[in-house]
Short mmCIF file of C-alpha atoms and ligand atoms in Angstrom, two decimals:
data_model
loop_
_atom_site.label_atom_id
_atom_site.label_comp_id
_atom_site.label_asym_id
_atom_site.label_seq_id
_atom_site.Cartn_x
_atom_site.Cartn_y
_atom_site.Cartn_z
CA UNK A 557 -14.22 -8.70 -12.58
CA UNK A 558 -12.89 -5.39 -12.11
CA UNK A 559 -8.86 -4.91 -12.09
CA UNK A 560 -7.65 -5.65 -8.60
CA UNK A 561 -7.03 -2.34 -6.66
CA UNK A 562 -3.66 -2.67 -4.98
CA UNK A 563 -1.63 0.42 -3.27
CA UNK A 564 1.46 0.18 -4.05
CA UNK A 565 3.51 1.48 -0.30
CA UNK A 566 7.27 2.06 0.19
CA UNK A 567 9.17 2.98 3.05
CA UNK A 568 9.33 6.82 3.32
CA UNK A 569 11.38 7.45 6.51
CA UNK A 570 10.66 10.09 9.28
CA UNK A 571 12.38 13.61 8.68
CA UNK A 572 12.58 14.12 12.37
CA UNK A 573 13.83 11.34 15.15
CA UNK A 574 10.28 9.96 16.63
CA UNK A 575 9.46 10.25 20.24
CA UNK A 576 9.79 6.62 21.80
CA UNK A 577 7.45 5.24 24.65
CA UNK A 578 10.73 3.55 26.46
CA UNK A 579 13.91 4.40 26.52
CA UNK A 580 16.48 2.44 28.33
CA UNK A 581 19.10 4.17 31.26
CA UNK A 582 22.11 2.60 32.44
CA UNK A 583 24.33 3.51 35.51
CA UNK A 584 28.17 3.49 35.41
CA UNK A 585 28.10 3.62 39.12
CA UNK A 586 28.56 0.00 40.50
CA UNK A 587 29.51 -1.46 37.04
CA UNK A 588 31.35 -4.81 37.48
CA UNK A 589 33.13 -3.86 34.42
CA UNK A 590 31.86 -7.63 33.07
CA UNK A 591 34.60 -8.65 30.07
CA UNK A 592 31.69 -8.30 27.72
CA UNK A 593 29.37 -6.57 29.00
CA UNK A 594 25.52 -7.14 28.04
CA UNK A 595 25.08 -3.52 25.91
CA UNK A 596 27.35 -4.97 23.32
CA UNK A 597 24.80 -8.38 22.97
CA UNK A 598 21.99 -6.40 21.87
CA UNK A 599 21.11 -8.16 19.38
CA UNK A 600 19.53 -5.07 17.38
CA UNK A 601 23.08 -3.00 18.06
CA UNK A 602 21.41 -0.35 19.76
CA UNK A 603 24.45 1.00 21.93
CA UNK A 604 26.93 0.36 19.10
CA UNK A 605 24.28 2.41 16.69
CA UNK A 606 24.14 5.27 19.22
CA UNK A 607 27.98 5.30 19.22
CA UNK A 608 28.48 5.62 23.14
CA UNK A 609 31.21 3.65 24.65
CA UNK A 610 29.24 0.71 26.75
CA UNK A 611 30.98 2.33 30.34
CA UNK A 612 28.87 5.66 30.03
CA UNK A 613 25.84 6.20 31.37
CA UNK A 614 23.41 6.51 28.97
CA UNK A 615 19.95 7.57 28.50
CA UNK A 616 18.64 6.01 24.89
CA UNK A 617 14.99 7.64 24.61
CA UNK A 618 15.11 7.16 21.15
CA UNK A 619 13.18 4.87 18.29
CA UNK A 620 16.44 2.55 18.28
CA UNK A 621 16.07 0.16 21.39
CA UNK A 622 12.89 -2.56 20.83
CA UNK A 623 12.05 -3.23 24.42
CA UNK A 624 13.48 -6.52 24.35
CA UNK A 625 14.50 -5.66 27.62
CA UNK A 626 17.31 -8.18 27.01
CA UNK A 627 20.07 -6.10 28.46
CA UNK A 628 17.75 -5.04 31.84
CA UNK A 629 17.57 -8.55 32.58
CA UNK A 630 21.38 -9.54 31.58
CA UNK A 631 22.97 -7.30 33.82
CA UNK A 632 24.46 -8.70 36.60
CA UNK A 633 24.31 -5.61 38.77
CA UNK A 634 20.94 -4.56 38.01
CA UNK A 635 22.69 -1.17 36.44
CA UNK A 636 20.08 -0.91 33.47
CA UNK A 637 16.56 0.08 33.48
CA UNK A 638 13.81 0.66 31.16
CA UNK A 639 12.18 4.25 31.63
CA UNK A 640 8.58 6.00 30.23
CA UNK A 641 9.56 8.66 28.07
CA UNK A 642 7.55 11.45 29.73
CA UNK A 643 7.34 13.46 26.23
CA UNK A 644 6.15 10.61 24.40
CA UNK A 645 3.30 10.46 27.18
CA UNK A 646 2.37 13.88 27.23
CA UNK A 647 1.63 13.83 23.20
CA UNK A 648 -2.01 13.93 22.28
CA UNK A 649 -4.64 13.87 24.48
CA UNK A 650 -7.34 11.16 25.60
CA UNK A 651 -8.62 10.14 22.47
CA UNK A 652 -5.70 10.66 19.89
CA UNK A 653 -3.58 8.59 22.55
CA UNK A 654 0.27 8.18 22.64
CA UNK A 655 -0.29 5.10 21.23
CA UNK A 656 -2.39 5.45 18.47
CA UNK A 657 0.17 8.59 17.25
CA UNK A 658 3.05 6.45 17.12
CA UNK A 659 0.83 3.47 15.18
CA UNK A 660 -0.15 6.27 12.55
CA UNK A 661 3.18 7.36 11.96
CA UNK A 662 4.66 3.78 11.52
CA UNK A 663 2.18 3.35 8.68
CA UNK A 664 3.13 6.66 7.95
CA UNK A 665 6.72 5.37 7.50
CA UNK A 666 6.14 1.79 6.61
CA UNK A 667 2.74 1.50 5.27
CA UNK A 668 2.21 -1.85 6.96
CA UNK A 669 -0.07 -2.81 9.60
CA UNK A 670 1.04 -2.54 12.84
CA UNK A 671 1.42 -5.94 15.05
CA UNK A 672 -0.44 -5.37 18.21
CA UNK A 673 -2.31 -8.26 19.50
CA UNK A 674 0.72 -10.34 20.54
CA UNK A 675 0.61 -10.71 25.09
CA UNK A 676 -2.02 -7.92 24.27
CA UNK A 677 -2.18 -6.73 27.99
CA UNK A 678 -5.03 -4.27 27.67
CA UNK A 679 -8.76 -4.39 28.30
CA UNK A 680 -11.07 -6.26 25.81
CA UNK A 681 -13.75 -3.20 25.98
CA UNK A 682 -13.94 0.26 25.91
CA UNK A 683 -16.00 3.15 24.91
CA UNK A 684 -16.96 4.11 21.27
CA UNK A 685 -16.08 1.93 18.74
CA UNK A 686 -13.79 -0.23 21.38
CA UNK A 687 -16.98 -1.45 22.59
CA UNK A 688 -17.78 -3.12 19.13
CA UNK A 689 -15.78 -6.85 18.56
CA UNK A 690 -16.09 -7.81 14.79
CA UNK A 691 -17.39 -11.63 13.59
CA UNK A 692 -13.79 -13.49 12.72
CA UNK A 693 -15.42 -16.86 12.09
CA UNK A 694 -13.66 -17.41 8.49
CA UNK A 695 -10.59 -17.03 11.23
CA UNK A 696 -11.75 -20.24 13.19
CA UNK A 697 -13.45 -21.89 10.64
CA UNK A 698 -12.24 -21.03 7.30
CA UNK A 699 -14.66 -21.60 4.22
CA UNK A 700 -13.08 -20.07 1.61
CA UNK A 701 -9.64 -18.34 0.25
CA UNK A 702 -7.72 -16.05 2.49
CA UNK A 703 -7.54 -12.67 1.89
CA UNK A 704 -4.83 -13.17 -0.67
CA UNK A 705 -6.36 -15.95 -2.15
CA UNK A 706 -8.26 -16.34 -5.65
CA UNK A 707 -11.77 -14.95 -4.81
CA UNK A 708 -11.25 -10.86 -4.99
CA UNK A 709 -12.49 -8.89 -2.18
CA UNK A 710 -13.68 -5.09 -3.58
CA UNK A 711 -13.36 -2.75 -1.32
CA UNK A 712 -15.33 0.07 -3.41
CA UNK A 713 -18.36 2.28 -2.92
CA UNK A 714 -21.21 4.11 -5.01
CA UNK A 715 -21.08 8.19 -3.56
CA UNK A 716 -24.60 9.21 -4.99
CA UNK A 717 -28.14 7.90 -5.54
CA UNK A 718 -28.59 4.65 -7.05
CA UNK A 719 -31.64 4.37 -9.49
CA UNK A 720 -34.26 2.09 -8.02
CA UNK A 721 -34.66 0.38 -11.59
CA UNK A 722 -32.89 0.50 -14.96
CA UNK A 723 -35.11 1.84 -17.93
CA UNK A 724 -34.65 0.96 -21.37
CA UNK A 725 -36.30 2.63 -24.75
CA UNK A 726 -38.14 0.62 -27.47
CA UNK A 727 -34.75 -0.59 -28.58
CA UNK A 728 -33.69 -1.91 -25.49
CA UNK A 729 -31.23 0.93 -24.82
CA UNK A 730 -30.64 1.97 -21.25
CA UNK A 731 -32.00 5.04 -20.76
CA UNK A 732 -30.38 7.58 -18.62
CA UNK A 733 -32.52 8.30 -15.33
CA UNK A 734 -30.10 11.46 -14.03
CA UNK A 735 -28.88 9.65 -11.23
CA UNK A 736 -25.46 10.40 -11.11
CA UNK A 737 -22.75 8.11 -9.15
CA UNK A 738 -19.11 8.57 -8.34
CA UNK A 739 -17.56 5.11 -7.65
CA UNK A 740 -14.07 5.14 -5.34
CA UNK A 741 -11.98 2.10 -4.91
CA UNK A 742 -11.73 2.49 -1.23
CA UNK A 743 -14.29 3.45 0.95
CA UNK A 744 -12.28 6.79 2.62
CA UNK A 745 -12.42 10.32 1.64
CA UNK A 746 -9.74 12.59 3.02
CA UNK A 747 -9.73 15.60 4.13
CA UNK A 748 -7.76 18.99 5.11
CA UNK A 749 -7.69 18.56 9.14
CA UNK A 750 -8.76 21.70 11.11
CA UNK A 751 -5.69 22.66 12.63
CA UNK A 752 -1.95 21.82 11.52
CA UNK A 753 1.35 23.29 10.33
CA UNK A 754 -0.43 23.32 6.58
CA UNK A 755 0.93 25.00 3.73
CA UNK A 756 0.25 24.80 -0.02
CA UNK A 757 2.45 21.86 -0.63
CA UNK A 758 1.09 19.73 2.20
CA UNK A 759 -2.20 20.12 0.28
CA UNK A 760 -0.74 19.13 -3.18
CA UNK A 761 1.23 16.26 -1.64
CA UNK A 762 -2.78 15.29 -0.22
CA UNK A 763 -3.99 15.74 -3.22
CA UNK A 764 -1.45 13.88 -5.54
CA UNK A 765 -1.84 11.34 -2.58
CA UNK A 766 -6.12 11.36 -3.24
CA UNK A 767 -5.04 10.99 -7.46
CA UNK A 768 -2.71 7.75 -6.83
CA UNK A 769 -5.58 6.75 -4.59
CA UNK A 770 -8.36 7.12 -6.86
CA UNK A 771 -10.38 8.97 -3.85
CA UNK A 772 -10.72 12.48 -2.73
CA UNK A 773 -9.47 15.03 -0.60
CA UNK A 774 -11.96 17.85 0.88
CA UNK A 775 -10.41 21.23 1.04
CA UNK A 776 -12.09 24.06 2.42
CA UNK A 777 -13.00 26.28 -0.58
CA UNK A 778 -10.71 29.43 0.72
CA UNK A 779 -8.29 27.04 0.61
CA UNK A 780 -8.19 25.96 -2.69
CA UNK A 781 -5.45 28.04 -4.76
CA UNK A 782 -5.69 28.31 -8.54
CA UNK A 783 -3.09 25.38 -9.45
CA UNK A 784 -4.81 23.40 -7.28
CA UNK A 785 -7.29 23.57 -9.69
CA UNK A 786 -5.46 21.25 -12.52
CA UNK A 787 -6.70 18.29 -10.17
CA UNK A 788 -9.77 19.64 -9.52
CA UNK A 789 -11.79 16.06 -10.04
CA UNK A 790 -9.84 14.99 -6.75
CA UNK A 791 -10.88 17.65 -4.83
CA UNK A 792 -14.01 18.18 -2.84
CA UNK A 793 -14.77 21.92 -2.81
CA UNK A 794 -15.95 22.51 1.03
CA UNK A 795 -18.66 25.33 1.15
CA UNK A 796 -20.37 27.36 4.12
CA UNK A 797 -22.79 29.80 3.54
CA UNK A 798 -20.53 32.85 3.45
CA UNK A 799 -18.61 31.14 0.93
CA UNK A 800 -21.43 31.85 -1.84
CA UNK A 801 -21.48 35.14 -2.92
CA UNK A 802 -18.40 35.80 -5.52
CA UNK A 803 -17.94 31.91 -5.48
CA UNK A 804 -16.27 30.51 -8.75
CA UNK A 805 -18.18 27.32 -10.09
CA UNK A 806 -15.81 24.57 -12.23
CA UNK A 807 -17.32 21.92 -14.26
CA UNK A 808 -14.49 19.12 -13.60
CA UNK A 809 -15.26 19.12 -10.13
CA UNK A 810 -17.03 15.98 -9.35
CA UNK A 811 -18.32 16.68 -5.80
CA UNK A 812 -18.74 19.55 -3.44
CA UNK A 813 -19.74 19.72 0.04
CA UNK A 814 -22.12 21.93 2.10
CA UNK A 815 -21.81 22.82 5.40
CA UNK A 816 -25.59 22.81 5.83
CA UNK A 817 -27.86 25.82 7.28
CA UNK A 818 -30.85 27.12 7.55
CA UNK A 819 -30.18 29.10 3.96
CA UNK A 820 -29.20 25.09 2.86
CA UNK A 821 -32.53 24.66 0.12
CA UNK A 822 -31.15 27.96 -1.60
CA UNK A 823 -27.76 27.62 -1.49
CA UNK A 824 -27.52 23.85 -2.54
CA UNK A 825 -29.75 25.10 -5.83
CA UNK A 826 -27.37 27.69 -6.36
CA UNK A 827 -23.79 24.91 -6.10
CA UNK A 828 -25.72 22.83 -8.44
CA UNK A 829 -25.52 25.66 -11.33
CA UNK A 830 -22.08 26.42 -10.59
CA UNK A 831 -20.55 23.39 -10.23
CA UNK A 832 -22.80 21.02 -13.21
CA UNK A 833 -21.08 17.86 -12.91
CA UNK A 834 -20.60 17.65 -9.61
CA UNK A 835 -22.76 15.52 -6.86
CA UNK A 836 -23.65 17.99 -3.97
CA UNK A 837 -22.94 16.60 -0.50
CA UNK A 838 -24.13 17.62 2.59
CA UNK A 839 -22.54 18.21 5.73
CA UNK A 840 -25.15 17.70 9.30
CA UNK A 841 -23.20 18.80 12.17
CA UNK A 842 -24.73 16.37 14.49
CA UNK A 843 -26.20 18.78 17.19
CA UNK A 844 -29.93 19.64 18.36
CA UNK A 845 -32.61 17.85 16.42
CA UNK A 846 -30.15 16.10 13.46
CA UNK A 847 -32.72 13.33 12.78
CA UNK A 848 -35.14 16.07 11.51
CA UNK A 849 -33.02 17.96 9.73
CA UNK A 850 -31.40 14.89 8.47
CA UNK A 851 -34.72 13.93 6.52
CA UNK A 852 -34.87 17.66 6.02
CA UNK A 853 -32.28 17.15 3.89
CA UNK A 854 -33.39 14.42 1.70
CA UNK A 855 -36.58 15.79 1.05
CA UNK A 856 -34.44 18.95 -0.70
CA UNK A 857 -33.28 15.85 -3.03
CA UNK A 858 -29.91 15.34 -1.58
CA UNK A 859 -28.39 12.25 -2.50
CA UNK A 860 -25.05 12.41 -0.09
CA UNK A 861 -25.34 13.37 3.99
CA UNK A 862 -21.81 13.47 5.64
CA UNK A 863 -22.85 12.97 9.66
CA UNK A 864 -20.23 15.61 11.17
CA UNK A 865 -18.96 14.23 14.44
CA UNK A 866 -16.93 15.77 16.54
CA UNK A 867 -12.42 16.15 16.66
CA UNK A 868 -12.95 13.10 19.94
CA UNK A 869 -15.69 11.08 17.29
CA UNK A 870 -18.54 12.17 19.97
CA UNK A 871 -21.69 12.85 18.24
CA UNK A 872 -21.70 16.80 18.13
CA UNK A 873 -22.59 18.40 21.60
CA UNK A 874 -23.06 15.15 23.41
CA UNK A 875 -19.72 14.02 24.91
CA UNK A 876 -21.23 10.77 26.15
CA UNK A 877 -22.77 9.62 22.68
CA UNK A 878 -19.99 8.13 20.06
CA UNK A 879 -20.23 8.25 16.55
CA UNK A 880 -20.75 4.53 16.68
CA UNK A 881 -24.07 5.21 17.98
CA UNK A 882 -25.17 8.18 16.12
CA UNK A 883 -24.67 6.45 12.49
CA UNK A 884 -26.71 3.44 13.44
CA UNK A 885 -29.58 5.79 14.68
CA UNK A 886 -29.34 7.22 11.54
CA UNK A 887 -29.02 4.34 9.33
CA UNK A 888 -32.05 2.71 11.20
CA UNK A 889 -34.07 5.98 11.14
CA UNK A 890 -33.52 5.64 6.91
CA UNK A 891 -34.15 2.09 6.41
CA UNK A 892 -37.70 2.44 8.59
CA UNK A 893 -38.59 5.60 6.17
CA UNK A 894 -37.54 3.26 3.37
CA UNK A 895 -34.66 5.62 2.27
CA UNK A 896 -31.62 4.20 3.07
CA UNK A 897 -30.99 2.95 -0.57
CA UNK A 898 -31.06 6.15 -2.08
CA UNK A 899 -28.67 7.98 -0.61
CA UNK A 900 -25.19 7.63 0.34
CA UNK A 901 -24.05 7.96 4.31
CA UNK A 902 -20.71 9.41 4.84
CA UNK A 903 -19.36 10.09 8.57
CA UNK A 904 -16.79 11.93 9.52
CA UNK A 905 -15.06 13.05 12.71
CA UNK A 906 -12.48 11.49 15.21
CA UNK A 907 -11.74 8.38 13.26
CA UNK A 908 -8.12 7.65 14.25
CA UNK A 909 -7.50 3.69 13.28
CA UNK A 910 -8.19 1.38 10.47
CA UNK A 911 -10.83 -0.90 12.03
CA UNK A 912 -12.72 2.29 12.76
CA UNK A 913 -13.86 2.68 8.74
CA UNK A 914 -14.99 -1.10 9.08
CA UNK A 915 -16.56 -0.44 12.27
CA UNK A 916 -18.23 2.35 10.71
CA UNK A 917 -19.35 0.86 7.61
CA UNK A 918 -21.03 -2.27 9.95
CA UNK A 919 -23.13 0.53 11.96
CA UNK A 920 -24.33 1.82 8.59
CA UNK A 921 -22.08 4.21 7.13
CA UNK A 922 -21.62 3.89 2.90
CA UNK A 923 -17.90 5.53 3.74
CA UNK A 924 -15.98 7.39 5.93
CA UNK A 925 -13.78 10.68 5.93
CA UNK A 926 -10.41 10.68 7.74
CA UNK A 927 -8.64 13.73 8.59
CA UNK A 928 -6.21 13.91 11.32
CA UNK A 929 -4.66 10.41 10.58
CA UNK A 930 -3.05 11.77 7.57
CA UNK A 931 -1.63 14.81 9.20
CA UNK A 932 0.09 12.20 11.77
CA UNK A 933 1.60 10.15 8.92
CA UNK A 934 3.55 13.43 8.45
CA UNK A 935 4.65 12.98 11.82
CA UNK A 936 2.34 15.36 13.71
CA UNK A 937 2.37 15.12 17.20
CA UNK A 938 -1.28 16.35 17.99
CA UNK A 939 0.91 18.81 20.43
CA UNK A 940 -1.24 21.72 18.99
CA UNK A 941 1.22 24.77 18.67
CA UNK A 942 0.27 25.84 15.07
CA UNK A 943 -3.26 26.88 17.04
CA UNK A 944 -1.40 28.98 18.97
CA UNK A 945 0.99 30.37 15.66
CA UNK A 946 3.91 29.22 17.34
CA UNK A 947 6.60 26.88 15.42
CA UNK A 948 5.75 22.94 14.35
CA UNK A 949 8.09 20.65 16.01
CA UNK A 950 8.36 18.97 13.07
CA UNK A 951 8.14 21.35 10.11
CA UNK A 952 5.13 20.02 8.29
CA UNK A 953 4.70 22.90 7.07
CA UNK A 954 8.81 22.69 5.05
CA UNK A 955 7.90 18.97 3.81
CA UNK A 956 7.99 18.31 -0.08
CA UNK A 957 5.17 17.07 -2.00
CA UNK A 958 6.25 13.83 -3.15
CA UNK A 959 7.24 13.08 1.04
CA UNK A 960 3.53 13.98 1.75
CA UNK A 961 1.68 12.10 -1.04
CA UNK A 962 4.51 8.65 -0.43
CA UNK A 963 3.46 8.66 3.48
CA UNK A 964 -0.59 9.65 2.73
CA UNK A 965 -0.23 6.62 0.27
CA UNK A 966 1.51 4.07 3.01
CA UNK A 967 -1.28 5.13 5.81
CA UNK A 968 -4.04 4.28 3.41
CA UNK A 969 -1.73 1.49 2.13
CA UNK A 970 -1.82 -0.02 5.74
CA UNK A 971 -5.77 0.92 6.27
CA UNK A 972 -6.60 -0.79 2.79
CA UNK A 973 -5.00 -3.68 4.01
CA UNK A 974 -6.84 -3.93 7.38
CA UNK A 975 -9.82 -3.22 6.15
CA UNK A 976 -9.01 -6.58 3.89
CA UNK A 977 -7.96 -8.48 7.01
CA UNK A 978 -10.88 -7.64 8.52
CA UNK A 979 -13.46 -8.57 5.52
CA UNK A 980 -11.34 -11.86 4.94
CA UNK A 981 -12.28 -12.78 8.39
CA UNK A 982 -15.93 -12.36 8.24
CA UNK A 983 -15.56 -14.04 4.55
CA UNK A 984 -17.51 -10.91 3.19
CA UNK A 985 -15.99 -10.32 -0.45
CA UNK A 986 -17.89 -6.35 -1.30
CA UNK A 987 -17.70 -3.96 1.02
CA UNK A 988 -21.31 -2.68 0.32
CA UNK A 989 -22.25 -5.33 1.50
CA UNK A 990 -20.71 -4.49 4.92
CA UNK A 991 -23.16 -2.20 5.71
CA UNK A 992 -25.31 -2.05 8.40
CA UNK A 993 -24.81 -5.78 8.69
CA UNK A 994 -24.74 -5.64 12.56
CA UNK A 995 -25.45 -9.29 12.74
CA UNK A 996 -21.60 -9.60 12.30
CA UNK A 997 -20.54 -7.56 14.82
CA UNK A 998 -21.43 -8.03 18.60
CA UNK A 999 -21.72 -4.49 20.49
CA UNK A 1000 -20.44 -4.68 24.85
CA UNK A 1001 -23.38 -2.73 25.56
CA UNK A 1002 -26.07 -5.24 24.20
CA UNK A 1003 -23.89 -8.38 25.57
CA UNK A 1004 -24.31 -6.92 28.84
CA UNK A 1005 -27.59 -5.91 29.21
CA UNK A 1006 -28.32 -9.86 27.56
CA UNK A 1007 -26.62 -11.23 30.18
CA UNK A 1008 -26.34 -9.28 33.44
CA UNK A 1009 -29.42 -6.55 32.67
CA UNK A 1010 -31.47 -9.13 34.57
CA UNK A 1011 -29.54 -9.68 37.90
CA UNK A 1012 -31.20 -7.80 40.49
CA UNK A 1013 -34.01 -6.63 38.45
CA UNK A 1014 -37.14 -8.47 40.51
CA UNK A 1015 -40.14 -9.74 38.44
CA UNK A 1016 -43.46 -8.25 39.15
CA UNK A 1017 -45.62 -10.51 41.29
CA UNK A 1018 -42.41 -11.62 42.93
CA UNK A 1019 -41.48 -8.68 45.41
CA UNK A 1020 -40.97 -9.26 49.04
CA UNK A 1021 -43.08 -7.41 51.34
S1 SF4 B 526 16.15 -3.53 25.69
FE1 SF4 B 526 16.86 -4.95 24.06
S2 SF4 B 526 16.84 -3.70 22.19
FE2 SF4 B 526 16.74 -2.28 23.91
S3 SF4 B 526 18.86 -1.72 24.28
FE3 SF4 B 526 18.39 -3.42 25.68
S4 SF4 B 526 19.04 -5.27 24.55
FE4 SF4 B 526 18.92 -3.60 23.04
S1 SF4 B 527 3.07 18.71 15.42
FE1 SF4 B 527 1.95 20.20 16.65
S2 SF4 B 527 2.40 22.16 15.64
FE2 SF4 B 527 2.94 20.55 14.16
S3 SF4 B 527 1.08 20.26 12.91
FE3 SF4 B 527 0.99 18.80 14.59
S4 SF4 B 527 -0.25 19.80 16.16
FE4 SF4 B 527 0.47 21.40 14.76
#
């Protein structure tokens, strides 16, 4: 049995004060001037903390207050009321929601899981991946050892081709085949984000982050600065086709990606001279005819397709198909070709929670690539000024190295341990074995047409005239 893989979080608090959902406001006007009035029974001290006498009207939009709403109720004049913090709701946009900002940068913070499905009020469906409900029979009906229990769950992937069949000489040695395999611990590759306050050190604290983590972090290759380099075997050199010419090869790199095009045959030859040791990944932006190119690809002899979705996890230039979708049709389209085992499935694009690399890795992905969740565990607020050049609201840019790799390591802390949770409770114990195993996972879209596709439809033979 392998040594157990364990990441090691510890709180790393925020450098700036959080925007809050709620905030509480309280009226002087009308106050019965109780002998104890309720602010000073808050049981978490929130007034006290904010160090405003309890007869001023205050406005506490901050992360202090935690909605107990015990002083709103308390009041015997009605004085206090819970408000929406319109800043808070204006962060984001639809698909990296309020919400799921503030969730990332408590794991961020605390590298825990966050507690949401206490009086969950929401709706049990949605679109993309929220229309997907995961098996949770070892829940119900347990069978074996919890998560923590003596049975180890692995929660690590092959990146490469697997040989079909081991070969051995005369003398029963194993003979090499050239398949070559890169095995990560956790089945998440990071990467540089698209936009953000980034500077040099944000990268470094990434990529000490990706060392601690035993993953990787893909940079894109103009990116990479020479002391960068010392780490190189962490890093994922990201390559276009204009990157090429003049391009320096290293042989400690251990993967590179290309951002694939119609020079792809040529220029994939040409990254496998430069860079010897390394497995050569491809990147399919998931517009026009992908499937094609997709087996394009393979039949080049690439062992490694990242599926490129899009910043919202649409599939490419189709806002109404999810990535959810899109690595299914793939993963199908392999199996019935009788590829799937020899190659490795990445996806990438718009993953923003934990149970969206299981999710993934049940519709047929080997592993996943998350961006813009470790950008918000440095407290971004997806509020998109460094686009425009104008200043971060928080800094990222100004934070140290060891801040950076401490909260990277408590987000994928928090997803390692949900990714557990969620295993435990289908009592699968190897995440390769996750994949593409549908059977445990029950899509909306399916349920529905089951059940209801029929109402209304009339059989032949049965119309009325
Ligand atoms: S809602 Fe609860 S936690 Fe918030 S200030 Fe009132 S008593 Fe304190
Ligand atoms: S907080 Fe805004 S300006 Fe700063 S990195 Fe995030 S999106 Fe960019």
């Amino acid at each position: 049995m392998p040594s157990k893989y364990v990441i090691h979080t510890k709180q790393t608090d925020h450098r700036f004060e959080p925007l809050t959902k709620s905030g509480v406001i309280a009226w002087e006007e009308g106050c019965l001037k109780c002998p104890v009035c309720v602010k000073k029974e808050c049981v978490y001290g929130v007034y006290e903390k904010r160090q405003l006498s309890p007869g001023q009207m205050i406005d506490s939009i901050d992360n202090k207050c935690q909605n107990c709403l015990r002083c709103v109720q308390n009041c015997p004049a009605q004085l206090i009321q819970k408000s929406i913090n319109p800043e808070f709701m204006e962060m984001g946009d639809t698909h990296w929601t309020p919400d799921i900002i503030a969730r990332l940068w408590y794991q961020g913070e605390t590298g825990k899981i966050p507690v949401s499905g206490a009086g969950y009020p929401g709706p049990f469906s949605g679109p993309g991946f929220d229309s997907m409900w995961t098996d949770m029979s070892e829940i119900v009906r347990p069978t074996r050892d919890g998560i923590h229990g003596r049975e180890y769950i692995s929660t690590g992937v092959d990146i490469g081709s697997t040989p079909r069949n081991l070969l051995f000489d005369k003398e029963g040695r194993m003979v090499k085949n050239g398949s070559a395999i890169l095995d990560i611990p956790l089945p998440v590759i990071m990467r540089v984000p698209d936009f953000g306050a980034i500077s040099d050190n944000t990268i470094k604290g990434w990529i000490s982050a990706a060392k601690r983590l035993e993953t990787l972090l893909a940079i894109p290759v103009k990116r990479i600065m020479p002391d960068f380099l010392k780490l190189s075997g962490h890093i994922i050199p990201v390559i276009s086709s204009t990157d090429i010419d003049g391009l320096n090869g290293d042989e400690h790199t251990r993967m590179v990606e290309y951002i694939w095009d119609e020079n792809g045959l040529r220029n994939m030859a040409k990254l496998k001279e430069l860079f010897p040791s390394a497995l050569v990944s491809v990147r399919l932006n998931l517009k026009g005819e992908y499937q094609k190119e997709a087996l394009k690809i393979i039949e080049a002899g690439c062992s490694i397709i990242n599926l490129e979705g899009s910043y919202n996890g649409r599939a490419g230039d189709d806002a109404s198909r999810y990535m959810k979708d899109t690595i299914r049709e793939i993963h199908l389209l392999l199996v019935n070709e009788g590829l799937r085992d020899e190659l490795t499935l990445l996806a990438s694009g718009g993953f923003s929670m934990a149970e969206h690399v299981a999710k993934s890795i049940l519709c047929g992905a080997d592993a996943v690539y998350v961006d813009f969740p470790i950008l918000i565990a440095l407290e971004c607020r997806m509020c998109r000024r460094c686009e425009k050049r104008l200043p971060c609201p928080v800094e990222i840019e100004k934070a140290s190295i060891n801040w950076v790799a401490a909260r990277t390591i408590n987000i994928m802390g928090a997803w390692h341990n949900q990714l557990l949770e969620v295993m435990g409770a289908m009592g699968i114990r190897d995440v390769r074995r996750l994949r593409g195993e549908v059977g445990r996972a029950m899509f909306f879209e399916e349920l529905d047409e089951n059940i209801f596709g029929s109402l209304n439809r009339i059989e032949e033979g049965f119309e009325l005239d």
